Amino acid sequence: MDEDAILDKMKEQFLKAEEYIRGCSSVG
């Protein structure tokens, strides 16, 4: 795996986590 692919994966995970957190805080 090249560095760009790793960075893309990390960015994806980060965005998903951010969305999840935002969803939780808006509910609670």
XYZ file of N, CA and C in Angstrom:
84
model
N 0.855 -1.209 0.000
C 0.000 0.000 0.000
C 0.884 1.250 0.000
N 0.543 2.183 -0.891
C 1.358 3.398 -0.928
C 0.821 4.421 0.071
N 1.611 5.444 0.301
C 1.280 6.419 1.342
C -0.038 7.130 1.066
N -0.269 7.472 -0.205
C -1.496 8.189 -0.556
C -2.734 7.364 -0.198
N -2.663 6.071 -0.474
C -3.805 5.204 -0.179
C -4.058 5.166 1.325
N -2.976 5.104 2.099
C -3.102 5.078 3.559
C -3.729 6.373 4.052
N -3.250 7.494 3.517
C -3.789 8.794 3.932
C -5.265 8.884 3.592
N -5.631 8.394 2.409
C -7.039 8.422 2.008
C -7.889 7.605 2.980
N -7.381 6.435 3.366
C -8.114 5.580 4.292
C -8.298 6.285 5.635
N -7.216 6.894 6.106
C -7.272 7.582 7.394
C -8.278 8.727 7.342
N -8.244 9.469 6.236
C -9.160 10.598 6.083
C -10.602 10.092 6.100
N -10.824 8.972 5.408
C -12.158 8.383 5.336
C -12.643 8.009 6.736
N -11.782 7.316 7.482
C -12.143 6.897 8.832
C -12.438 8.108 9.702
N -11.613 9.146 9.547
C -11.766 10.357 10.350
C -13.114 11.017 10.072
N -13.466 11.103 8.784
C -14.731 11.737 8.415
C -15.909 10.928 8.943
N -15.796 9.608 8.864
C -16.871 8.753 9.363
C -17.032 8.946 10.865
N -15.932 8.990 11.577
C -15.976 9.174 13.028
C -16.587 10.528 13.369
N -16.210 11.552 12.609
C -16.733 12.896 12.865
C -18.245 12.912 12.667
N -18.692 12.277 11.578
C -20.128 12.200 11.295
C -20.847 11.497 12.437
N -20.262 10.398 12.898
C -20.854 9.602 13.967
C -20.979 10.437 15.236
N -19.909 11.138 15.580
C -19.904 11.968 16.787
C -20.958 13.066 16.669
N -21.015 13.698 15.504
C -21.976 14.777 15.290
C -23.402 14.238 15.443
N -23.644 13.057 14.877
C -24.967 12.449 14.969
C -25.335 12.157 16.416
N -24.373 11.653 17.182
C -24.632 11.318 18.581
C -24.948 12.569 19.387
N -24.157 13.614 19.217
C -24.353 14.817 20.019
C -25.643 15.529 19.638
N -26.067 15.403 18.379
C -27.303 16.072 17.969
C -28.508 15.321 18.538
N -28.363 14.011 18.729
C -29.448 13.205 19.291
C -29.526 13.448 20.796
N -28.372 13.314 21.471
C -28.324 13.464 22.921
C -28.293 14.911 23.283
